[in-house]
XYZ file of C-alpha atoms in Angstrom:
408
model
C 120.601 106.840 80.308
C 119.346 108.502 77.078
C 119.547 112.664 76.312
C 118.624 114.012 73.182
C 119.784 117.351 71.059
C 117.482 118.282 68.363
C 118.002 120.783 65.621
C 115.620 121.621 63.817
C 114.680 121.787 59.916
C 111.932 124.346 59.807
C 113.026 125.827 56.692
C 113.368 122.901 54.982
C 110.119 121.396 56.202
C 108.734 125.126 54.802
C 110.402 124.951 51.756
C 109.095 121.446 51.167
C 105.064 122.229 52.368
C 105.467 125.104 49.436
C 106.471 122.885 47.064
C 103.907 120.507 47.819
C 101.310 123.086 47.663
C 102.778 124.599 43.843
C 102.953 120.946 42.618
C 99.471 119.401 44.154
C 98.004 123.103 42.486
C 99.632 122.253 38.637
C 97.903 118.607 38.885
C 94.443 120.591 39.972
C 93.404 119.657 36.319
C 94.616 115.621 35.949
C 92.297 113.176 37.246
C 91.427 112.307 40.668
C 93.715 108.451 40.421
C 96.456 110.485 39.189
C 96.486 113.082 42.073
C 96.670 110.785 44.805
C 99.192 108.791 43.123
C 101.306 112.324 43.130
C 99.982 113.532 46.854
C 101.368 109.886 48.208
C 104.601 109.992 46.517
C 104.996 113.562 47.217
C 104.241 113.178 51.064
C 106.535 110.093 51.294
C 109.414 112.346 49.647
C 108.915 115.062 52.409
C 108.944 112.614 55.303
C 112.421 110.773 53.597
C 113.459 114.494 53.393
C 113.187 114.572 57.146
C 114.151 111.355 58.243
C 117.796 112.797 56.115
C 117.369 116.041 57.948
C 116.758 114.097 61.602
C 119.782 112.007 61.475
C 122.051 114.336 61.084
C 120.739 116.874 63.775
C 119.440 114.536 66.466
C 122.358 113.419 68.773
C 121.643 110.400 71.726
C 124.340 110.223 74.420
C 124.484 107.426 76.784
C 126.274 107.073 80.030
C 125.741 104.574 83.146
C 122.989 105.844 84.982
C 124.535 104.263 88.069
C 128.432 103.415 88.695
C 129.240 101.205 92.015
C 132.739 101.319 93.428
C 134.684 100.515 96.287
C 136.356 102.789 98.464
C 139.795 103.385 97.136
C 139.692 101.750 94.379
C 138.706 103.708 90.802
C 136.625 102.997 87.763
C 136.363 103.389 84.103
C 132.903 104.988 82.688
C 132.474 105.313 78.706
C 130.150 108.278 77.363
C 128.788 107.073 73.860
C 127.072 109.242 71.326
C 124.716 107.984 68.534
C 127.156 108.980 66.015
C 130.186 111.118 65.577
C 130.375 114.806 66.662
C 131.485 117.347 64.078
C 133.316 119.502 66.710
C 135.084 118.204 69.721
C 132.664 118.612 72.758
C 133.790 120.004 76.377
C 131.843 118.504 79.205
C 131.682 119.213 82.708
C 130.283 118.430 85.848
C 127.053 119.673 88.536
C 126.862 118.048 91.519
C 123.793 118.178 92.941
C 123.636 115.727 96.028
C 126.274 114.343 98.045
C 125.440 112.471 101.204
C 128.836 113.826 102.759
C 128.981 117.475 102.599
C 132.321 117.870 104.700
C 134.358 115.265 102.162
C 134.777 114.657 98.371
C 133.401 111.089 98.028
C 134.260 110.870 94.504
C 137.132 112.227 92.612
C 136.170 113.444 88.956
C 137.445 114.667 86.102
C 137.680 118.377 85.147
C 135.958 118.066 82.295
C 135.171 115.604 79.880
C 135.953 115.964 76.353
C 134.667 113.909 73.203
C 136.744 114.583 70.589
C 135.396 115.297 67.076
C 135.077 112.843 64.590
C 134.665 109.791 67.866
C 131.620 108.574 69.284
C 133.268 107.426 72.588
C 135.611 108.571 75.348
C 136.475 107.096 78.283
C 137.128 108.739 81.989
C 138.379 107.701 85.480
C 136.874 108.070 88.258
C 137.796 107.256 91.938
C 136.331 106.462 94.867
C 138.130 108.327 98.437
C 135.185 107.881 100.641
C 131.852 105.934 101.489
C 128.651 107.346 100.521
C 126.551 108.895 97.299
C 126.860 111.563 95.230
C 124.288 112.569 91.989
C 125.738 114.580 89.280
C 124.718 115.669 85.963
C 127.570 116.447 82.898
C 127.115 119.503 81.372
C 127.783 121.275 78.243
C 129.969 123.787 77.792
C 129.546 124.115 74.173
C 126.901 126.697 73.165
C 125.478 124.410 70.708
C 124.898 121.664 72.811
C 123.585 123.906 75.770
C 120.184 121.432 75.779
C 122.166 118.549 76.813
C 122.930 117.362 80.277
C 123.516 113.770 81.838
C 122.133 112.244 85.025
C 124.655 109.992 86.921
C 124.708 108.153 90.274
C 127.817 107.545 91.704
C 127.627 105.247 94.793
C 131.070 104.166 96.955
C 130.801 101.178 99.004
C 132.778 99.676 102.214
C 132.962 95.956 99.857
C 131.196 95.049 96.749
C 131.243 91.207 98.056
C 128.424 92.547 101.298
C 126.689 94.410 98.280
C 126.795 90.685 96.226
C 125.327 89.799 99.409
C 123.042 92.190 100.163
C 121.503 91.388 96.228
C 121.482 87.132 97.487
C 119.656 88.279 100.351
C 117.135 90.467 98.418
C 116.316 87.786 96.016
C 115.939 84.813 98.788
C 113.374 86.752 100.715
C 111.570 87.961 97.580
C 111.090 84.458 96.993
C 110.131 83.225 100.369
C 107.651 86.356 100.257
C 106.234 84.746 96.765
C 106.259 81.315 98.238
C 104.805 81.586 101.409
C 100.896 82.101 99.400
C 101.301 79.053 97.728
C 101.070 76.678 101.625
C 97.765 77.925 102.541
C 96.240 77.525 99.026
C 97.319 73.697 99.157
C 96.078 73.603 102.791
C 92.726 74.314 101.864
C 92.333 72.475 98.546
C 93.897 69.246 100.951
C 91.113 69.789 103.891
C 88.262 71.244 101.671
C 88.032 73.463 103.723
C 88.450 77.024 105.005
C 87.145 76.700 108.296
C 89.858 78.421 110.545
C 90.882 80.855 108.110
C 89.609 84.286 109.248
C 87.740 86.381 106.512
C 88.528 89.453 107.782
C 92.324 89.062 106.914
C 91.457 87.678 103.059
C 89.653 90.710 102.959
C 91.988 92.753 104.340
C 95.019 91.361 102.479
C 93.519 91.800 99.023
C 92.316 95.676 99.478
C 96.060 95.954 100.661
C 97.658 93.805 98.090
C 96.130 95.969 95.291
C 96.334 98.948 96.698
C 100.026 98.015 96.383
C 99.740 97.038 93.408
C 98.434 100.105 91.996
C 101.346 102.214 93.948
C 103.895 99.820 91.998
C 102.481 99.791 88.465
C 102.071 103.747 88.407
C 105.847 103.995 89.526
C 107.163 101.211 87.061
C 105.284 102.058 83.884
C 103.333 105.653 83.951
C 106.611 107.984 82.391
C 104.135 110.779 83.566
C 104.408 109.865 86.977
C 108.133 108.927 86.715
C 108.724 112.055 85.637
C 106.610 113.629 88.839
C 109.164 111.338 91.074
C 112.303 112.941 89.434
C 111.248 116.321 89.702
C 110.035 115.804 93.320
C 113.329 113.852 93.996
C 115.810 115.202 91.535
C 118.669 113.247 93.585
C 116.312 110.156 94.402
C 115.925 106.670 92.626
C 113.090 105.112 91.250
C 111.921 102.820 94.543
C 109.894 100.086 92.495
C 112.113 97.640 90.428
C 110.192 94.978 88.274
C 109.990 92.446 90.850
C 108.216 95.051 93.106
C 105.802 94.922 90.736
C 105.650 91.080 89.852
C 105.436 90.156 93.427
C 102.485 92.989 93.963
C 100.218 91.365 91.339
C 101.379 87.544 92.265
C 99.788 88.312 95.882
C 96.702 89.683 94.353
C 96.282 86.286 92.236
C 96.693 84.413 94.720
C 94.867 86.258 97.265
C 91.856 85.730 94.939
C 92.296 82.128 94.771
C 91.822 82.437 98.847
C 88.581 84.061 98.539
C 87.493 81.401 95.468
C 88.048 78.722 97.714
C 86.275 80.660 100.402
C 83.157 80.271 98.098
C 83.729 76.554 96.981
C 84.857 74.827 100.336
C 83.074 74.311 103.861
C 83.133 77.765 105.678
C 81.896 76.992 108.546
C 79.499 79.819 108.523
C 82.622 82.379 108.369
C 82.124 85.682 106.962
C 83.481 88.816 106.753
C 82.588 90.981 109.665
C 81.597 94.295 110.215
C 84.315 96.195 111.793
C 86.402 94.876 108.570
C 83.691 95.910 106.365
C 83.754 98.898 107.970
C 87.512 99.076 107.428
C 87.483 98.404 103.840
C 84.556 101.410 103.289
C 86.873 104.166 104.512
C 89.574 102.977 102.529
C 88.154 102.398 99.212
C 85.998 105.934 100.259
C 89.788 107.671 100.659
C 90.305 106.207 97.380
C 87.885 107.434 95.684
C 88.038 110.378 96.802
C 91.874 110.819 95.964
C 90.927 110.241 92.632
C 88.677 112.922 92.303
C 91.458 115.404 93.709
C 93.806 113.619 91.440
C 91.217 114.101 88.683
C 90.604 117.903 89.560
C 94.045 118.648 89.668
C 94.180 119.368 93.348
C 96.872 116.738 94.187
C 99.666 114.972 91.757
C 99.123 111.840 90.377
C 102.371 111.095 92.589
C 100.727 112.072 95.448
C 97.376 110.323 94.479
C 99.958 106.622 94.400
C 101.341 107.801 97.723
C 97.643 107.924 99.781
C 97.227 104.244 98.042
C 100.743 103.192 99.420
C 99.537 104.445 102.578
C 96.203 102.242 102.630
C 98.817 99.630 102.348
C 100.365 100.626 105.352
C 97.125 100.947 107.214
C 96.204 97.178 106.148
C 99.386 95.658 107.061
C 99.078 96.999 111.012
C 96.106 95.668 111.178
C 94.998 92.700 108.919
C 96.476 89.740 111.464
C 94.802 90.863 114.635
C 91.624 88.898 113.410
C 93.903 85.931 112.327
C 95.577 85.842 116.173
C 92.588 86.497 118.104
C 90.631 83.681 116.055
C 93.209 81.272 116.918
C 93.115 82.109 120.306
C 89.447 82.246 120.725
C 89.382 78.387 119.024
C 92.318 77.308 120.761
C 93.665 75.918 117.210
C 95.581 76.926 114.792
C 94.207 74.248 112.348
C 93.438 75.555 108.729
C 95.742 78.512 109.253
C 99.104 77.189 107.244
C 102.125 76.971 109.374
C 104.186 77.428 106.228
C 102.752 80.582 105.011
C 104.086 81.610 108.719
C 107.249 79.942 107.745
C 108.046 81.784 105.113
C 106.582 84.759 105.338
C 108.763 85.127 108.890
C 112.065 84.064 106.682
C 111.349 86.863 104.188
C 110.583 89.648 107.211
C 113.896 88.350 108.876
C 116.017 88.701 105.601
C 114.346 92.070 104.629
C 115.186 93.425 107.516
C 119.260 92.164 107.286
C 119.543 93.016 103.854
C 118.481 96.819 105.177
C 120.791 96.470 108.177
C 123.610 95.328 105.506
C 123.122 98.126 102.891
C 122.777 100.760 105.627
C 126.807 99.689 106.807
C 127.608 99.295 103.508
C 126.780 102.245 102.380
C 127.023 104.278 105.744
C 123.754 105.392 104.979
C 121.745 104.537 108.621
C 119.327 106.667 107.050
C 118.083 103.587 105.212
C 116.629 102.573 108.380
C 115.983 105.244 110.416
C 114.978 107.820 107.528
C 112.288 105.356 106.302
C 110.823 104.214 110.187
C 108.049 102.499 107.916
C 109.417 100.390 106.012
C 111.360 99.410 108.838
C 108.830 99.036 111.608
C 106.006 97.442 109.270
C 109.106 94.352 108.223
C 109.602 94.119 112.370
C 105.261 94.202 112.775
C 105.366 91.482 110.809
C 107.972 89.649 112.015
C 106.658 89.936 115.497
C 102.946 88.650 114.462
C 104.643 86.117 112.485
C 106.749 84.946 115.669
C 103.271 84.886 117.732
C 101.258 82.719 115.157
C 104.973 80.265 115.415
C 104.349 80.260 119.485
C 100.366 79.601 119.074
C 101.129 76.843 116.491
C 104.451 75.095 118.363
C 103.612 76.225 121.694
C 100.239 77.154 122.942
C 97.582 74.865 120.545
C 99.666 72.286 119.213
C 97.580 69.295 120.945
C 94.491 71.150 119.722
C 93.332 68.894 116.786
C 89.686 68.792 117.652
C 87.964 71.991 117.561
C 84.161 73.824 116.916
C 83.749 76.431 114.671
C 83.024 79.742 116.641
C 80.593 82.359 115.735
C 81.134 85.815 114.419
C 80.395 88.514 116.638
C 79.949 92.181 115.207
C-alpha cells in the first residue's frame, strides 16, 4: 500500500520560468539554430531542477495492506518510507470497521513512531479475538497531516483451514476452467452439435461477457476502483486476477461453441425466440445503462453492477433449455457428461470453501449476507445434479435418437 506527501516548489519553479523568460529574451537577436539549442538545454535544466526539488519533498510509505493472524498469537508489521525522515514522525491509529463491536479483536500500538534519520520501524500487533477490523495510521505531525495508511487486519480460528480454504479455491477455479474444454472435444469427435441446445450457447456467452465486463472494470479501471473504496471504505476489492482470467477464458471458449455450431451438423437447431427475446432486454438494459452511465445519472460502479446482475439473470435461467431438451429427446447424447462433471466439482467446492471461510473467520455473513452468490453456486449445483441423474439414470440406454424441432 502506497501514500504520498508532496511539497511543493512553486517558488522555485517561478523563479526558474523568470529566468527562462530573461534568458530566451537576451538570445531574441542570435539565430534561430542557436535559440533552440538554448530553449532545449534551458528546459532540460528546469525539469533536472525539479526532479532535485521532487526527491527531496515527495515521501512514499508502505505498509501491508492486509495482515492475517491467528487468534492469540501476535505479529510483526514493518512501515517503510522511500527514504529517511528529517524529524522523527508520531503515528497513530483510526479504526474505522470492526466486525465485533462489543470486543477488541486486535491489540495495537499507541502510536507508531519512525524515528528520524530511519526509513523503517517495526510494531507488534496481537490477535485476542476472531474477526476483522480496518484501520488507517494517522499523522500526528502537522507536516505530514496529508498522510494516512489503509490496513486490514483479519484474525482467524487456524491459518492451516485458511491454507485450505486457498487449495480449495484454486481446485474449483480449475475444474470451473476445465469443465469448457469436454464439450468442445465432444463436438469436434462427433461433428456434430446436434443435442446441444442453442438457447444455452446463447445464453452463456451474453452472461459470460457480461461478466466479463463487471470483472475487467473492477480489476483495471483505477476510476472505478476508486468508486468501490469510497462506496466501501471498509470493503475489499471482490475481483482478483483469476476472476478476471477465468471471465474471458469462458468467453473464448464459449465462442468456439457457437463456431462449431456453424461448421458441424446442427440438425436444424437454432436459437429460439423466447431466448432471443431474452437476450433483447438484456443487451436493451445495457444499453441503456450506458447512456445513464454516460449522462452522469448513475456511477460507472453502478453501471458494472446492472451488468453483474444480467449475469445473475442468465445463470437462473440458461439450463432450463439444456434439461428440457434432454428430456424431450430422451438423450443426453452430444451434451458432455464431463462439462457436468466438473462444473458440479467446482459448484460443490465453491460452496465449502464459503462454508470454511465463514467458520474461519466467524463471519456467517459470507453466506448469508451475500444470498446470491450463495444460492446461484447451490442453482447450479442442483441443475448440475439433474443433468448427472438424466445422463446415469433416466437416458443412459438412449443411444439412438431423432432430432426434435424447435417450437417458438
Amino acid at each position: 500500500m502506497t501514500t504520498s506527501l508532496e511539497r511543493t516548489g512553486r517558488s522555485c519553479d517561478l523563479r526558474c520560468q523568470e529566468e527562462v523568460a530573461s534568458l530566451l529574451w537576451g538570445v531574441a537577436g542570435i539565430s534561430a539554430e542557436m535559440e533552440a539549442v538554448v530553449r532545449r538545454w534551458l528546459l532540460t535544466l528546469m525539469l533536472l531542477l525539479k526532479m532535485a526539488n521532487l526527491s527531496e519533498s515527495e515521501i512514499q510509505m508502505f505498509a501491508p495492506s492486509e495482515v492475517t493472524m491467528e487468534k492469540l498469537t501476535s505479529a510483526n508489521v514493518t512501515l517503510t518510507a522511500s527514504v529517511a525522515v528529517n524529524e522523527s514522525l508520531s503515528m497513530h491509529w483510526n479504526v474505522t470497521f470492526s466486525s465485533k463491536s462489543n470486543s477488541s479483536i486486535v491489540i495495537l500500538p499507541d502510536q507508531v513512531l519512525l524515528p528520524a534519520g530511519k526509513t523503517s520501524v517495526t510494531f507488534n500487533v496481537s490477535g485476542s479475538e476472531v474477526g476483522q477490523v480496518t484501520t488507517y495510521l494517522l499523522s500526528n505531525n502537522t507536516d505530514f497531516n496529508s498522510m494516512s495508511i489503509r490496513m486490514r487486519f483479519i484474525v482467524v480460528h487456524s491459518n492451516i483451514l485458511s491454507v485450505i480454504g486457498n487449495v480449495i479455491g484454486w481446485i474449483y477455479f480449475l475444474a470451473w476452467s476445465v469443465s469448457f474444454y469436454p464439450q468442445a472435444l465432444e463436438n469436434w469427435r462427433r461433428k456434430s452439435v446436434v443435442g446441444l441446445n442453442f438457447d444455452f450457447l446463447a445464453l452463456n456467452l451474453t452472461g459470460f461477457i457480461a461478466y466479463s465486463v463487471f470483472n475487467i472494470g473492477l480489476f483495471w479501471v483505477k476510476y472505478i476502483q476508486e468508486e468501490y473504496l469510497k462506496k466501501n471504505p471498509n470493503g475489499i476489492n471482490p475481483v482478483s486476477a483469476n476472476d478476471v482470467f477465468f471471465s474471458l477464458h469462458a468467453v473464448l471458449l464459449c465462442l468456439i461453441y457457437i463456431i462449431q455450431a456453424f461448421i458441424y451438423e446442427r440438425g436444424g437447431q437454432r436459437v429460439s425466440w423466447t431466448a432471443m427475446f431474452l437476450l433483447l432486454v438484456g443487451w436493451t438494459f445495457a444499453l441503456v445503462s450506458l447512456i445513464l452511465a454516460v449522462t452522469h445519472k448513475i456511477t460507472w460502479l453502478d453501471y458494472l453492477y446492472y451488468f453483474s446482475y444480467i449475469k445473475l439473470a442468465v445463470t437462473l435461467v440458461k439450463y432450463v433449455p439444456q434439461a428440457y431438451m434432454n428430456y424431450r429427446r430422451k438423450s443426453t447424447e452430444g451434451w458432455s457428461i464431463g462439462n457436468v462433471l466438473l462444473d458440479f466439482t467446482g459448484g460443490v467446492l465453491s460452496i465449502l470453501q464459503m462454508i470454511l471461510q465463514s467458520y474461519n473467520n466467524d463471519e456467517w455473513m459470507l453466506i448469508f449476507g451475500d444470498p446470491t452468490k450463495f444460492g446461484l453456486g447451490l442453482f447450479s449445483v442442483v441443475f448440475d445434479i439433474l443433468f448427472i441423474t438424466q445422463h446415469y439414470c433416466l437416458y443412459r440406454h438412449s443411444k439412438d435418437y431423432q432430432a426434435v424441432p424447435t417450437h417458438e
